PDB file of C-alpha atoms in Angstrom:
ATOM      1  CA  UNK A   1    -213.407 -50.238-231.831  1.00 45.00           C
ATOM      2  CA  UNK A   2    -211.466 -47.279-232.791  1.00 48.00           C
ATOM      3  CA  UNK A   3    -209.734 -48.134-235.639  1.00 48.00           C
ATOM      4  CA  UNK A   4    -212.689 -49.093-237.667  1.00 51.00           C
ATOM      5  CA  UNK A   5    -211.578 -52.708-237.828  1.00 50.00           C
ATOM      6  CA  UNK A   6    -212.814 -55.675-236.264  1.00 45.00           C
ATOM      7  CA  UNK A   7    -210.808 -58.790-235.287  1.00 39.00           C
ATOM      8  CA  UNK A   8    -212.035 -62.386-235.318  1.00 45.00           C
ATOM      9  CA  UNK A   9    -211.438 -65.363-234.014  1.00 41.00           C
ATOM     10  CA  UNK A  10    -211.348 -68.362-236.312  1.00 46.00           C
ATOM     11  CA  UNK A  11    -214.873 -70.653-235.584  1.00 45.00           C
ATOM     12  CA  UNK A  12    -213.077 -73.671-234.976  1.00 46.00           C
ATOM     13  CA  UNK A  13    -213.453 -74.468-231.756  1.00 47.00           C
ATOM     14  CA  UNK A  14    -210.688 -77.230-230.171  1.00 57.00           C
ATOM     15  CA  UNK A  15    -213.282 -78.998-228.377  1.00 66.00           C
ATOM     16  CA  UNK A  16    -216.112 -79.107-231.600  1.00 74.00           C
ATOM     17  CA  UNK A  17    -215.824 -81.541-234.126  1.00 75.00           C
ATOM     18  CA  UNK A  18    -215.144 -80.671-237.524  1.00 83.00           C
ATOM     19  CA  UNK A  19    -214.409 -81.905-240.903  1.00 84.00           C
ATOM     20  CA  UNK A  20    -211.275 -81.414-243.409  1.00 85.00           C
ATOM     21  CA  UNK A  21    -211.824 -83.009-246.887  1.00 88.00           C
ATOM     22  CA  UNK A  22    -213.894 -85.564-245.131  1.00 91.00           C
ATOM     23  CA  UNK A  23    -211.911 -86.744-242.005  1.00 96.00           C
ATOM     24  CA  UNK A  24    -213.099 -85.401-238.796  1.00 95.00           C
ATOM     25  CA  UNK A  25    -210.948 -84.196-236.539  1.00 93.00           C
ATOM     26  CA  UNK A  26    -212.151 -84.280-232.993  1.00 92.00           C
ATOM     27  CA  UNK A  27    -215.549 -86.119-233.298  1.00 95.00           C
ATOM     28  CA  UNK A  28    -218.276 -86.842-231.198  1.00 95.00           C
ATOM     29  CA  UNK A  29    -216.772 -90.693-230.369  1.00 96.00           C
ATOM     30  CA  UNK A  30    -213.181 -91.403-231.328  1.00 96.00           C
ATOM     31  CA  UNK A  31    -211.766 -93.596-233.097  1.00 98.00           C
ATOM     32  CA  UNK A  32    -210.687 -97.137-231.008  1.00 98.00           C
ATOM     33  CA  UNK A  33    -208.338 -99.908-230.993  1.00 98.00           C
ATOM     34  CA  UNK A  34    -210.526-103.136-230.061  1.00 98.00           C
ATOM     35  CA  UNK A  35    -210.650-103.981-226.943  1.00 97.00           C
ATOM     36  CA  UNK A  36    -208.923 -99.980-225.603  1.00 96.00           C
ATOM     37  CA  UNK A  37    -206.221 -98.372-224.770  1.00 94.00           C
ATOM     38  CA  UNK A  38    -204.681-101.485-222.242  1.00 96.00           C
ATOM     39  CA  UNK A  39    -205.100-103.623-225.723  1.00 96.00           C
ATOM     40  CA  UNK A  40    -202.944-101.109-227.860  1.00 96.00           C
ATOM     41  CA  UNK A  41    -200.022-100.811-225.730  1.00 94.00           C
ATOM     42  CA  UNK A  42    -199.844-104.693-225.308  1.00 95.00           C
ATOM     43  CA  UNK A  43    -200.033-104.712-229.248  1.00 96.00           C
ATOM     44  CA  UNK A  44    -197.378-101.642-229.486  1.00 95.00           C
ATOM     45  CA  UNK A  45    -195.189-103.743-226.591  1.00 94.00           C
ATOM     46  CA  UNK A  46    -195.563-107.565-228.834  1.00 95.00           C
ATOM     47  CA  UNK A  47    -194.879-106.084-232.488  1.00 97.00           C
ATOM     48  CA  UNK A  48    -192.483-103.364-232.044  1.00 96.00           C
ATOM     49  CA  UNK A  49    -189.334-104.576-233.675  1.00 96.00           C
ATOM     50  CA  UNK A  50    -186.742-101.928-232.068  1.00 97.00           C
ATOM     51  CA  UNK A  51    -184.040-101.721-235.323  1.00 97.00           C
ATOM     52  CA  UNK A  52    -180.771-103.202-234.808  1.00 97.00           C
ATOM     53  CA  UNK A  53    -178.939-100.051-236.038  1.00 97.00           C
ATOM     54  CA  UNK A  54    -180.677 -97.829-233.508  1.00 97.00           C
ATOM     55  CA  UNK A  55    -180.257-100.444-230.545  1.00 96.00           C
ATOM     56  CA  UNK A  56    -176.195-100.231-231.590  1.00 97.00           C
ATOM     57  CA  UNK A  57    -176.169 -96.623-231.723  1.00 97.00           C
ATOM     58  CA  UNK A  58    -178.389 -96.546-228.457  1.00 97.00           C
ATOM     59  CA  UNK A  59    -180.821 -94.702-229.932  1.00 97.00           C
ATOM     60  CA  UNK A  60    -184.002 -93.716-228.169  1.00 96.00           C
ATOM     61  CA  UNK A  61    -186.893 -91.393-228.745  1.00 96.00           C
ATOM     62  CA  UNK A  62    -190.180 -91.019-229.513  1.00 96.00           C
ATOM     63  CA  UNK A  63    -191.977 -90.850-232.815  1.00 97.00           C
ATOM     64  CA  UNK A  64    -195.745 -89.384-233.001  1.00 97.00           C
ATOM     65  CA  UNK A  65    -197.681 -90.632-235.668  1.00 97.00           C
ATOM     66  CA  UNK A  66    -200.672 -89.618-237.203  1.00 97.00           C
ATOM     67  CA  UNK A  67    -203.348 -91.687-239.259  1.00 98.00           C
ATOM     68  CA  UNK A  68    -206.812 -91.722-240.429  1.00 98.00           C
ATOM     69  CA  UNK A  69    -209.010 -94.284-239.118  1.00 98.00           C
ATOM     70  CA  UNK A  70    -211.611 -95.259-242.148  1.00 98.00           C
ATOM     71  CA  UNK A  71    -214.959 -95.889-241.483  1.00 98.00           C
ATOM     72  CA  UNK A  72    -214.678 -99.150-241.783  1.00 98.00           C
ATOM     73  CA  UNK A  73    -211.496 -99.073-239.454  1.00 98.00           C
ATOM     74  CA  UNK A  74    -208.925 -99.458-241.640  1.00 98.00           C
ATOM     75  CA  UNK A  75    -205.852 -97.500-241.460  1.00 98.00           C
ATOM     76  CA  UNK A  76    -204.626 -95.402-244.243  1.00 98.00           C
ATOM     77  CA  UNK A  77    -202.465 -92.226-244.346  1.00 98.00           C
ATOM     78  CA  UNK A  78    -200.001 -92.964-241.945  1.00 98.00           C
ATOM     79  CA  UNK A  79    -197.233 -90.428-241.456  1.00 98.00           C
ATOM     80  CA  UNK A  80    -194.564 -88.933-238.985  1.00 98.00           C
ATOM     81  CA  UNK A  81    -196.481 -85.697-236.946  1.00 96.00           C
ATOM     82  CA  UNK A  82    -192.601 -85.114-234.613  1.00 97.00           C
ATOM     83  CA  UNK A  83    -189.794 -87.357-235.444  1.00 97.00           C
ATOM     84  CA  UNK A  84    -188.175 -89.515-233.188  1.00 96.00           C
ATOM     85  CA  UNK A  85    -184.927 -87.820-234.294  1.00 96.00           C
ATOM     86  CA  UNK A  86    -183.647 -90.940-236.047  1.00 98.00           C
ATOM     87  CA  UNK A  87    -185.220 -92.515-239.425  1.00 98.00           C
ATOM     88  CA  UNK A  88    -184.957 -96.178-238.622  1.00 98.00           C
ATOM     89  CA  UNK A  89    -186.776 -94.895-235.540  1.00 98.00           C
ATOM     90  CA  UNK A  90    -189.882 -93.222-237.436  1.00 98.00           C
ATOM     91  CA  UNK A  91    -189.842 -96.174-240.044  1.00 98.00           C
ATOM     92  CA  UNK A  92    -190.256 -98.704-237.499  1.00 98.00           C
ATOM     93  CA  UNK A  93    -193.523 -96.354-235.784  1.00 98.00           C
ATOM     94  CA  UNK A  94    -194.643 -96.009-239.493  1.00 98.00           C
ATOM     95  CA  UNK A  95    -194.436-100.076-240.063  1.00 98.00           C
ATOM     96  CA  UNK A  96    -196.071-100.614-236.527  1.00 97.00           C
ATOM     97  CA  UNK A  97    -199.237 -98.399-237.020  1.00 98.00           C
ATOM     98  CA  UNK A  98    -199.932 -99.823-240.905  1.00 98.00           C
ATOM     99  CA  UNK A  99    -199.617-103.424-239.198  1.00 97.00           C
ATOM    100  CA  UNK A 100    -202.905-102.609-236.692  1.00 98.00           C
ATOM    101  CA  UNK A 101    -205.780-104.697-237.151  1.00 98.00           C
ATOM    102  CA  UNK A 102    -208.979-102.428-237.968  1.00 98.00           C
ATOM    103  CA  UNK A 103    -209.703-100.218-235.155  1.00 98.00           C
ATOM    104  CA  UNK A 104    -213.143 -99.624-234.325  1.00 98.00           C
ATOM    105  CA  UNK A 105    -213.937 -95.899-236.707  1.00 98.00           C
ATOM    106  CA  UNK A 106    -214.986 -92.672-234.572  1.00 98.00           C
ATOM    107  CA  UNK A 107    -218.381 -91.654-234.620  1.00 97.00           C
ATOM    108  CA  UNK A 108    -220.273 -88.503-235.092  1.00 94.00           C
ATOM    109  CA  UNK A 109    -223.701 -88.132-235.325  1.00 92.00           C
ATOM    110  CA  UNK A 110    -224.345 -91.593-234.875  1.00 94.00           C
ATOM    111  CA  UNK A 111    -222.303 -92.397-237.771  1.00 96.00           C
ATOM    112  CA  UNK A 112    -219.214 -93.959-238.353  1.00 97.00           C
ATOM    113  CA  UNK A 113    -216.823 -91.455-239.804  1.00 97.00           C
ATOM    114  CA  UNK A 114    -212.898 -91.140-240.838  1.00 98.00           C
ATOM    115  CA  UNK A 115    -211.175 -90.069-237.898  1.00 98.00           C
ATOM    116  CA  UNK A 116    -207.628 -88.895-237.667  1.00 97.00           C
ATOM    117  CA  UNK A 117    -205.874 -90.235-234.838  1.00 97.00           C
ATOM    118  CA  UNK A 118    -202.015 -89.162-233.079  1.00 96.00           C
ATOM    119  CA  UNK A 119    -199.969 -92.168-231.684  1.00 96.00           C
ATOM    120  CA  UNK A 120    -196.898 -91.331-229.278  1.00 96.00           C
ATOM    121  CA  UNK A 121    -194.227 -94.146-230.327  1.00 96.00           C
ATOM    122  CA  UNK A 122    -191.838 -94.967-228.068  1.00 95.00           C
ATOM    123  CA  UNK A 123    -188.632 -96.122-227.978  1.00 96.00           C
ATOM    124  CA  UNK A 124    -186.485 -96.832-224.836  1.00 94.00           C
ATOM    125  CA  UNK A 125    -183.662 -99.376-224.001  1.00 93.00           C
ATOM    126  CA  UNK A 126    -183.573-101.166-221.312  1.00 82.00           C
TER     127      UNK A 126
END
């Protein structure tokens, strides 16, 4: 170029796996609730305890949560990614994703590996 400067783009690829501190985001195989995806929404839709303030206030919303999975499927780290917009909202999500059983841990490289993981939450009244 010109201007005697070059510009680069930052190595991390979206689609690559890679590593922060030890948890991978985006590896090879991710992380799993047992028995898939049908299984997690019929856990989300039996434990969900929608909070009596928010169901008086008609509150609705959705909360995204992210967590690590550990490699031995636990869940730790849980936290609020985009709030719902209302607190008792986001702490129910919170209490609801620390309650999962062990989730089967991602995989890269043939090994199992902490995983993060992002869990839409929702909330709607019927």
């Amino acid at each position: 170029n010109e201007g005697g400067w070059a510009y680069e783009i930052d190595p991390v690829s979206e689609s690559e796996p890679y590593e922060i501190d030890g948890v991978y985001r985006l590896p090879e195989q991710e992380p799993e609730f047992p028995g898939g995806l049908i299984a997690l929404m019929k856990y989300i839709n039996e434990n969900l305890k929608y909070p009596e303030i928010s169901r008086e206030n008609n509150s609705q919303g959705r909360a995204f949560v992210e967590f690590i999975v550990n490699t031995d499927g636990s869940i730790s780290d849980a936290e609020i990614l985009k709030s719902s917009c209302d607190i008792f909202l986001d702490r129910e999500a919170l209490r609801l994703v620390n309650s999962m059983p062990r989730w089967i841990p991602a995989k890269n490289g043939g090994e199992s590996v902490r995983a993060y993981y992002a869990l839409p939450v929702i909330f709607r009244l019927n």
